[in-house]
XYZ file of C-alpha atoms in Angstrom:
597
model
C -17.127 -37.376 95.641
C -20.428 -38.680 97.007
C -21.974 -35.212 96.750
C -20.951 -34.761 93.109
C -22.247 -38.246 92.249
C -25.522 -37.452 94.002
C -25.827 -34.184 92.067
C -25.278 -36.033 88.799
C -27.967 -38.595 89.648
C -30.438 -35.851 90.580
C -29.718 -34.095 87.285
C -30.247 -37.278 85.280
C -33.501 -38.075 87.066
C -34.704 -34.516 86.451
C -33.939 -34.821 82.748
C -35.905 -38.068 82.538
C -38.919 -36.473 84.242
C -38.580 -33.339 82.147
C -38.401 -34.999 78.775
C -40.746 -37.994 78.860
C -42.932 -38.353 76.915
C -42.225 -36.314 73.782
C -44.699 -33.508 73.100
C -45.133 -31.777 69.773
C -46.861 -28.427 69.327
C -48.285 -27.493 65.934
C -47.408 -24.203 64.240
C -49.101 -24.228 60.880
C -47.254 -26.593 58.559
C -44.176 -26.685 60.774
C -44.008 -28.305 64.190
C -42.175 -27.491 67.384
C -40.773 -30.279 69.513
C -41.554 -28.893 72.946
C -39.411 -31.441 74.790
C -36.430 -30.781 72.534
C -36.638 -27.069 73.355
C -36.890 -27.820 77.070
C -33.744 -29.925 76.776
C -31.854 -27.140 74.980
C -32.973 -24.580 77.575
C -31.975 -26.839 80.449
C -28.553 -27.528 78.920
C -27.900 -23.801 78.424
C -28.981 -22.998 81.966
C -26.763 -25.693 83.457
C -23.704 -25.582 81.197
C -23.118 -21.897 80.541
C -22.345 -20.894 84.159
C -19.817 -23.724 84.463
C -17.931 -23.189 81.200
C -18.134 -19.426 80.609
C -15.171 -17.210 81.447
C -17.242 -14.925 83.681
C -18.683 -15.952 87.030
C -22.231 -15.143 85.926
C -25.001 -17.361 87.203
C -28.456 -17.978 85.770
C -30.313 -15.664 88.148
C -32.758 -12.747 87.997
C -30.054 -10.314 86.857
C -29.035 -12.489 83.933
C -32.696 -13.226 83.181
C -33.400 -9.501 82.824
C -30.398 -9.113 80.510
C -31.616 -12.053 78.408
C -35.091 -10.527 78.188
C -33.723 -7.149 77.087
C -31.737 -8.844 74.323
C -34.741 -10.948 73.287
C -36.950 -7.859 73.045
C -34.311 -6.104 70.929
C -34.195 -9.051 68.554
C -37.996 -9.187 68.468
C -38.577 -5.581 67.368
C -35.321 -3.626 67.395
C -36.644 -0.738 65.286
C -39.860 -0.470 67.333
C -42.108 -0.706 64.288
C -44.528 -3.390 65.473
C -44.975 -3.674 69.225
C -46.867 -1.169 71.344
C -45.663 -0.137 74.784
C -48.381 -2.304 76.320
C -47.020 -5.341 74.439
C -43.508 -4.734 75.737
C -44.874 -4.276 79.259
C -46.808 -7.533 79.020
C -43.778 -9.482 77.799
C -41.595 -7.929 80.509
C -43.713 -9.735 83.104
C -41.875 -12.896 81.994
C -38.398 -11.378 82.390
C -37.422 -12.444 85.892
C -39.009 -15.866 85.379
C -36.537 -16.818 82.658
C -33.942 -18.301 85.018
C -36.488 -20.498 86.796
C -38.157 -21.429 83.490
C -34.886 -22.666 81.996
C -34.028 -24.914 84.902
C -37.575 -26.200 85.413
C -38.332 -26.819 81.770
C -41.221 -24.352 81.443
C -40.141 -21.991 78.665
C -43.033 -19.585 78.114
C -41.554 -16.385 76.659
C -40.996 -17.511 73.019
C -44.630 -18.606 72.457
C -45.876 -15.373 74.036
C -43.561 -13.281 71.856
C -44.502 -15.265 68.768
C -48.255 -14.798 69.276
C -47.948 -11.050 69.784
C -45.604 -10.582 66.823
C -47.846 -12.564 64.454
C -50.733 -10.269 65.349
C -48.712 -7.039 65.180
C -47.001 -7.943 61.895
C -50.385 -8.641 60.309
C -51.663 -5.317 61.636
C -48.618 -3.442 60.297
C -48.923 -5.178 56.919
C -52.537 -4.027 56.539
C -51.588 -0.540 57.728
C -48.781 -0.181 55.170
C -51.059 -1.411 52.378
C -53.703 1.123 53.386
C -51.253 4.033 53.570
C -49.730 3.225 50.170
C -53.102 2.662 48.486
C -54.457 5.927 49.865
C -51.339 7.658 48.556
C -48.580 9.407 50.475
C -47.286 12.789 49.415
C -43.582 12.505 50.144
C -42.800 15.907 48.609
C -43.461 17.863 51.778
C -40.844 18.213 54.490
C -40.923 15.928 57.532
C -38.491 14.709 60.148
C -38.176 11.525 62.178
C -35.733 9.943 64.604
C -34.028 6.995 62.903
C -31.994 5.737 65.879
C -34.077 3.014 67.605
C -32.153 3.578 70.834
C -33.577 7.108 71.048
C -37.256 6.248 70.668
C -39.749 4.306 72.765
C -42.390 1.845 71.695
C -45.496 3.628 70.415
C -48.059 4.191 73.172
C -51.052 3.542 70.909
C -52.047 2.655 67.352
C -52.337 6.311 66.340
C -48.667 6.926 67.200
C -47.642 3.729 65.423
C -49.606 4.776 62.326
C -47.814 8.126 62.271
C -44.460 6.350 62.665
C -45.190 4.139 59.648
C -46.390 7.144 57.652
C -43.034 8.867 58.190
C -41.105 5.659 57.439
C -42.907 5.213 54.116
C -42.480 8.871 53.174
C -38.742 8.620 53.797
C -38.519 5.407 51.757
C -40.425 6.930 48.823
C -38.267 10.060 48.919
C -35.050 7.996 48.901
C -36.321 5.817 46.061
C -37.356 8.930 44.092
C -33.881 10.441 44.440
C -32.292 7.161 43.306
C -34.570 7.016 40.253
C -33.947 10.661 39.426
C -30.194 10.007 39.482
C -30.638 6.942 37.239
C -32.756 8.857 34.721
C -30.301 11.760 34.591
C -27.336 9.404 34.109
C -29.160 7.720 31.201
C -30.251 11.036 29.678
C -33.958 10.231 30.054
C -36.593 12.943 30.349
C -38.197 13.129 33.774
C -41.939 13.237 34.372
C -42.154 14.207 38.048
C -45.578 12.644 38.715
C -44.654 9.406 36.942
C -41.360 9.249 38.822
C -43.078 9.695 42.186
C -45.511 6.920 41.266
C -42.681 4.594 40.253
C -40.912 5.332 43.533
C -44.091 4.523 45.449
C -44.594 1.284 43.479
C -41.039 0.143 44.242
C -41.480 0.869 47.937
C -44.758 -1.061 47.885
C -43.032 -4.091 46.336
C -40.154 -3.883 48.796
C -42.461 -3.894 51.806
C -44.568 -6.661 50.306
C -41.417 -8.814 50.145
C -40.470 -7.649 53.642
C -43.769 -8.759 55.171
C -43.712 -12.035 53.243
C -40.358 -12.843 54.861
C -41.645 -11.894 58.313
C -44.715 -14.072 57.858
C -42.464 -17.059 57.192
C -40.963 -16.880 60.694
C -41.874 -19.888 62.792
C -42.346 -20.493 66.481
C -39.068 -22.448 66.425
C -37.332 -19.318 65.125
C -38.567 -17.536 68.257
C -37.262 -20.311 70.498
C -33.875 -20.107 68.766
C -33.889 -16.319 69.174
C -34.655 -16.734 72.868
C -31.866 -19.301 73.395
C -29.413 -16.969 71.685
C -30.517 -14.086 73.930
C -29.817 -16.228 77.004
C -26.339 -17.049 75.684
C -25.552 -13.452 74.704
C -26.456 -12.265 78.203
C -23.140 -13.827 79.254
C -21.195 -11.817 76.666
C -21.698 -10.756 73.023
C -19.565 -13.577 71.605
C -21.383 -16.383 73.381
C -24.141 -17.648 71.105
C -26.605 -20.449 70.664
C -26.390 -21.700 67.083
C -29.440 -23.496 65.743
C -28.558 -26.331 63.317
C -28.768 -24.169 60.186
C -26.690 -21.412 61.826
C -24.099 -23.991 62.885
C -23.945 -25.244 59.300
C -23.393 -21.681 58.052
C -20.648 -21.202 60.668
C -18.869 -24.379 59.562
C -19.105 -23.337 55.907
C -17.594 -19.950 56.738
C -14.751 -21.510 58.743
C -13.723 -24.014 56.079
C -14.600 -21.879 53.039
C -16.492 -24.643 51.279
C -19.770 -26.537 51.178
C -21.250 -29.524 49.402
C -23.969 -28.677 46.910
C -24.590 -27.594 43.326
C -22.731 -24.265 43.218
C -25.520 -21.803 42.464
C -26.182 -18.469 44.165
C -29.915 -18.189 44.867
C -32.331 -15.532 46.061
C -35.977 -15.353 47.030
C -38.082 -13.158 44.748
C -41.881 -12.829 44.701
C -42.251 -16.193 46.410
C -39.948 -17.980 43.956
C -36.386 -19.266 44.333
C -34.385 -17.684 41.523
C -30.857 -18.470 40.333
C -28.679 -15.349 40.512
C -25.306 -16.746 39.477
C -23.598 -20.036 38.704
C -20.248 -20.418 40.454
C -17.488 -21.127 37.898
C -16.096 -24.658 38.121
C -19.016 -25.895 40.231
C -21.240 -28.916 39.645
C -23.905 -26.666 38.080
C -21.347 -25.070 35.768
C -20.107 -28.479 34.616
C -23.647 -29.768 33.991
C -24.335 -26.630 31.993
C -28.125 -26.371 31.825
C -28.918 -24.427 35.005
C -28.426 -20.711 34.298
C -28.978 -17.315 35.898
C -32.634 -16.175 35.955
C -33.928 -19.767 36.091
C -36.655 -20.294 38.707
C -36.460 -23.520 40.725
C -39.957 -24.913 41.261
C -39.256 -28.280 42.897
C -36.393 -30.330 44.332
C -36.025 -34.118 44.465
C -33.350 -36.568 45.458
C -32.304 -38.917 42.672
C -35.236 -41.353 42.972
C -37.387 -39.387 45.391
C -40.611 -37.469 44.998
C -40.237 -33.776 44.058
C -40.842 -31.247 46.839
C -42.479 -27.987 45.725
C -40.455 -24.999 46.952
C -42.592 -22.099 45.712
C -43.316 -19.805 48.702
C -40.740 -21.722 50.744
C -38.180 -19.823 52.811
C -34.855 -19.514 51.022
C -32.908 -21.263 53.767
C -35.366 -24.181 53.765
C -35.074 -24.506 49.980
C -31.280 -24.364 50.201
C -31.341 -27.150 52.785
C -33.119 -29.374 50.251
C -30.765 -28.463 47.403
C -27.529 -28.967 49.336
C -26.338 -32.474 50.078
C -23.334 -34.776 50.303
C -20.784 -34.849 47.512
C -21.573 -37.530 44.928
C -25.335 -37.569 45.486
C -27.766 -36.523 42.767
C -30.420 -33.824 43.035
C -33.105 -33.206 40.403
C -34.358 -29.650 39.961
C -37.582 -28.754 38.208
C -36.924 -25.312 36.743
C -38.796 -22.725 34.742
C -36.661 -20.961 32.157
C -36.992 -17.218 31.416
C -38.897 -18.093 28.199
C -41.501 -20.008 30.240
C -40.405 -23.532 29.315
C -39.836 -26.134 32.028
C -36.961 -28.550 32.408
C -35.803 -31.189 34.888
C -32.075 -30.894 35.519
C -30.106 -33.626 37.304
C -26.933 -32.407 39.027
C -24.422 -34.504 40.964
C -23.456 -32.518 44.035
C -19.819 -31.674 44.650
C -17.611 -29.518 46.851
C -18.142 -25.800 46.213
C -15.212 -23.539 47.052
C -16.229 -20.087 48.324
C -13.379 -18.156 46.763
C -14.017 -14.858 48.568
C -13.148 -16.665 51.819
C -9.591 -17.439 50.777
C -6.258 -15.623 50.803
C -5.632 -13.451 47.745
C -2.345 -11.939 46.633
C -0.977 -9.649 43.940
C 2.148 -7.757 42.914
C 1.940 -3.962 43.119
C 4.429 -1.820 41.216
C 5.370 1.705 42.283
C 8.416 3.871 41.518
C 10.315 1.020 39.874
C 9.790 -1.207 42.931
C 7.610 -4.287 43.359
C 5.614 -4.973 46.497
C 3.573 -7.992 47.470
C -0.007 -7.558 48.614
C -1.683 -10.334 50.631
C -5.286 -10.104 51.787
C -6.517 -12.498 54.480
C -10.339 -12.170 54.703
C -10.565 -14.538 57.690
C -8.523 -17.147 59.527
C -10.279 -20.140 58.000
C -9.560 -23.798 58.648
C -11.359 -27.045 57.902
C -11.017 -28.496 61.400
C -12.513 -31.867 60.541
C -10.175 -32.586 57.631
C -7.173 -31.022 59.358
C -7.179 -33.923 61.827
C -5.927 -36.067 58.950
C -3.563 -33.424 57.622
C -6.010 -32.509 54.872
C -8.304 -29.580 54.160
C -7.572 -25.993 53.330
C -6.367 -23.476 55.918
C -5.292 -19.848 55.930
C -1.744 -20.597 57.133
C -0.846 -22.797 54.169
C -2.466 -20.387 51.706
C -0.579 -17.430 53.215
C 2.695 -19.361 53.119
C 2.101 -20.243 49.451
C 1.302 -16.600 48.664
C 4.532 -15.427 50.311
C 6.617 -17.977 48.415
C 5.068 -16.992 45.087
C 5.610 -13.283 45.784
C 9.229 -13.923 46.773
C 9.755 -15.735 43.480
C 8.540 -12.610 41.708
C 11.190 -10.465 43.400
C 9.070 -8.291 45.677
C 10.827 -5.827 47.999
C 8.188 -5.658 50.726
C 4.815 -7.089 51.720
C 1.529 -5.442 52.648
C -0.541 -7.783 54.831
C -4.174 -6.658 54.654
C -6.244 -7.641 57.701
C -8.953 -5.024 57.203
C -12.492 -6.333 57.767
C -11.024 -9.615 59.024
C -13.289 -10.622 61.907
C -11.071 -13.451 63.120
C -11.385 -17.222 63.008
C -8.979 -19.985 63.930
C -6.631 -19.189 66.833
C -4.241 -21.864 65.546
C -3.872 -20.010 62.262
C -3.395 -16.641 63.959
C -0.389 -18.096 65.797
C 0.973 -19.959 62.776
C 0.623 -17.017 60.375
C 2.450 -14.772 62.841
C 5.163 -17.431 62.862
C 5.700 -17.005 59.121
C 7.205 -13.578 59.853
C 9.217 -14.226 63.045
C 12.004 -16.682 63.902
C 10.282 -18.280 66.881
C 8.843 -17.280 70.229
C 5.614 -16.529 72.093
C 2.752 -15.070 70.056
C -0.133 -14.678 72.496
C -1.114 -15.551 76.064
C -4.485 -17.096 76.932
C -5.960 -17.300 80.422
C -9.099 -18.995 81.728
C -11.426 -17.929 84.529
C -9.369 -19.831 87.128
C -6.298 -17.800 86.215
C -4.542 -20.685 84.474
C -2.365 -19.173 81.764
C -0.934 -20.727 78.643
C 1.510 -19.147 76.198
C 0.941 -20.068 72.563
C 4.278 -20.271 70.796
C 5.652 -20.304 67.307
C 8.065 -23.201 67.718
C 9.141 -23.326 64.079
C 12.356 -21.343 63.623
C 11.840 -21.256 59.844
C 11.379 -17.641 58.767
C 9.324 -17.639 55.569
C 9.675 -13.883 55.005
C 12.060 -11.493 56.752
C 11.731 -8.358 54.608
C 9.841 -5.070 55.114
C 6.278 -5.640 56.304
C 3.238 -3.380 56.682
C -0.003 -4.600 58.291
C -3.270 -2.863 57.363
C -6.123 -2.857 59.906
C -9.390 -1.030 60.492
C -12.297 -0.898 62.948
C -13.564 -4.258 61.658
C -10.284 -6.112 62.250
C -11.107 -8.292 65.252
C -10.021 -11.209 67.412
C -7.480 -13.399 65.573
C -6.505 -10.530 63.265
C -5.811 -8.412 66.365
C -3.583 -11.190 67.712
C -1.491 -11.135 64.527
C -1.303 -7.336 64.324
C -0.456 -7.005 68.035
C 2.264 -9.672 67.963
C 3.961 -8.244 64.868
C 3.774 -4.794 66.460
C 5.195 -5.953 69.810
C 8.040 -7.760 68.070
C 8.711 -4.574 66.073
C 8.464 -6.831 63.045
C 5.927 -4.764 61.119
C 4.503 -1.281 60.926
C 0.775 -1.369 61.638
C -1.250 1.145 59.627
C -4.949 1.982 59.914
C -7.652 3.985 61.684
C -7.724 4.927 65.350
C -7.908 1.344 66.611
C -9.177 -2.121 65.761
C -12.425 -3.679 67.036
C -11.204 -4.577 70.521
C -12.129 -8.240 70.959
C -9.780 -9.953 73.377
C -11.653 -13.168 74.104
C -11.420 -16.786 72.959
C -14.415 -19.002 72.176
C -14.950 -22.722 71.851
C -17.699 -24.621 70.025
C -19.712 -27.174 72.005
C -21.854 -29.601 70.039
C -24.952 -29.997 72.195
C -25.684 -33.361 70.582
C -22.439 -34.736 72.038
C -23.150 -33.348 75.495
C -26.307 -35.297 76.284
C -25.679 -37.516 79.348
C -28.409 -40.045 78.552
C -28.264 -42.079 75.353
C -32.042 -42.302 74.946
C -32.240 -38.494 74.755
C -30.281 -38.569 71.501
C -33.465 -39.433 69.626
C -34.165 -35.705 69.326
C -33.422 -33.820 66.141
C -30.158 -31.879 65.928
C -29.902 -29.653 69.021
C -27.445 -27.196 67.496
C -24.304 -25.901 69.167
C -23.079 -23.429 71.723
C -20.266 -20.973 71.079
C -18.964 -19.939 74.493
C -16.266 -17.555 75.699
C -13.812 -19.587 77.786
C -10.622 -17.479 77.845
C -9.194 -14.021 77.424
C -6.065 -13.432 75.392
C -3.212 -11.034 76.095
C -0.375 -9.623 74.054
C 3.154 -10.809 74.740
C 3.780 -7.455 76.461
C 0.895 -8.212 78.857
C -1.558 -5.767 77.315
C -5.064 -6.677 76.234
C -6.888 -5.842 73.024
C -10.242 -6.084 74.860
C -12.059 -2.745 74.342
C -8.859 -0.910 73.341
C -8.007 -2.947 70.268
C -4.669 -2.503 68.509
C -3.645 1.119 68.045
C -1.747 1.430 64.734
C 1.732 2.925 64.558
C 0.587 5.104 61.675
C -2.965 6.381 62.108
C -4.761 7.405 58.935
C -8.022 9.353 58.583
C -10.922 6.952 58.197
C -14.596 7.151 57.304
C -15.127 4.713 60.183
C -13.555 6.866 62.900
C -16.878 8.279 64.149
C -18.733 4.994 63.794
C -19.999 3.537 67.062
C -18.646 0.112 66.277
C -16.432 -2.021 68.446
C -16.386 -4.151 71.568
C -17.008 -1.199 73.860
C -20.410 -0.629 72.254
C -21.613 -4.232 72.595
C -24.008 -5.197 75.383
C -22.495 -7.221 78.235
C -18.955 -7.286 76.846
C -16.259 -8.352 79.295
C -14.111 -5.621 80.908
C -10.542 -4.719 79.982
C -7.676 -5.943 82.130
C -4.028 -6.830 81.639
C -1.517 -9.487 82.606
C 2.192 -9.933 83.121
C 4.403 -9.814 80.019
C 6.292 -12.861 78.811
C 9.872 -12.882 77.620
C 10.226 -12.215 73.905
C 12.988 -10.811 71.729
C 11.847 -7.821 69.711
C 13.654 -7.055 66.470
C 15.957 -4.064 66.441
C 16.191 -3.464 62.700
C 12.922 -4.481 61.010
C 10.872 -1.265 61.136
C 13.636 1.314 60.800
C 13.261 4.617 62.624
C 9.622 4.128 63.571
C 9.255 7.510 65.253
C 10.458 9.296 62.123
C 7.969 7.315 60.040
C 5.160 8.238 62.455
C 6.152 11.911 62.420
C 6.264 11.966 58.619
C 2.809 10.388 58.419
C 1.422 13.248 60.511
C 3.117 15.978 58.508
């Protein structure tokens, strides 16, 4: 007890020494809070080893893994850095563990400085090559898999690499244009078409470099923190504040804002689409093709957003429900207008459960698509907020009222989500019983049960999966398969993610109150458990193998847990007692044999 108390005191004293006083480093118009970043790094270095499922420690081995991931994120396609740059940065690799715990994080600034220089060099090189003219009509070949090439040894090799990249881009654009012209019955002038293809490629790369030039030093710190987290496993991530906000929006399927889809184009923020039923739609004056020039709160000064990053502009436009935002916009005819919109909740409809009735051979079947296992965790504490279980239940009830004779549950491309909803949705199709087992690193096991003996639907059931069905969707598919409640249909196997994550708000984990003066620290998504099927098997690596395997365009795709860096190994556990159905899937072997005929 005394030792643990002493350790805590030492840690607190170290944090005080580490973080006082506050230092701020300039980076153009933006600023980096150096002490804030030291605090985040220290918290990752101390907390991850204690909470992560694996027994990994922050040591030289993990530091090298973090560096490799950071370098991949920095220049994955090997279009900017030279071999000498990568060698120079690698000198920091084994220092990462000590840097984190001592508060001397040096790799992100070094990576940032080199990338700024190399991006500028590549930008000028691309401009020169396109201005001089590239003849893309001649044959050429290049390796497009970044894993199979090395960083260029010198500028001459890098120039040749860019020359081939641009030729390939112009050729692809030419073929697209040729197809468009032929479909529209237009005559084709070969020289003019090649020039148009080159012009489009030039514009595309101009936009590309503009986006790269907007990256900040803080972006590099965030990239570095995420690399450290991902060195533990691919589903452990550091989420900077804006990434955490995006994650929350995805999980609950809604946000608070004006309800307009925006994009960045030629330095301007342009409206692409107004979401039906949103605050913008009700106000009526903001329309597609409008360009937003400035943003102001109700009585505040307008902030110019021309040449601003899209995500920064969006941060200004979004805001709490009931507050007013004033947009200065330029209409397509050149006129300007100031539009006041009262923000409201925006429902992201593509997030939610969809259902339909399918008719075939005088029979009616229900089709339910669950894109993700969403849940508004904050509102659910008060019994409010939307969740995928309730929406699926409502869909089943409506389909039953329409006299369907079977249900197709589509979990394709469902990457997972709320574990609670995976268990509860499985429970809609079984009487009651265990759904999945979860086990932590100490071997403590818990069985998650469906305790509600209400069976919402007991008829014929088919579950559709593919290579992109992962995590919670694999729990549902596996449980319904083990219970012999449904026939699972799809490609060779699902993604193969058999781990459970939790979200840790770093702002709530600060031991000293005075340290909470820092801006939002973001959050940590950490793997804390593995899950196992009720029969004891694991979906980790292996995924769920369908009962009926169909040919798939994805079958040769190198996608899945087994291809991810530092993924946790497969293992298995003891089965739990469960009562499989004897009459829900018919003669399954006959069905399988017929599908192969």
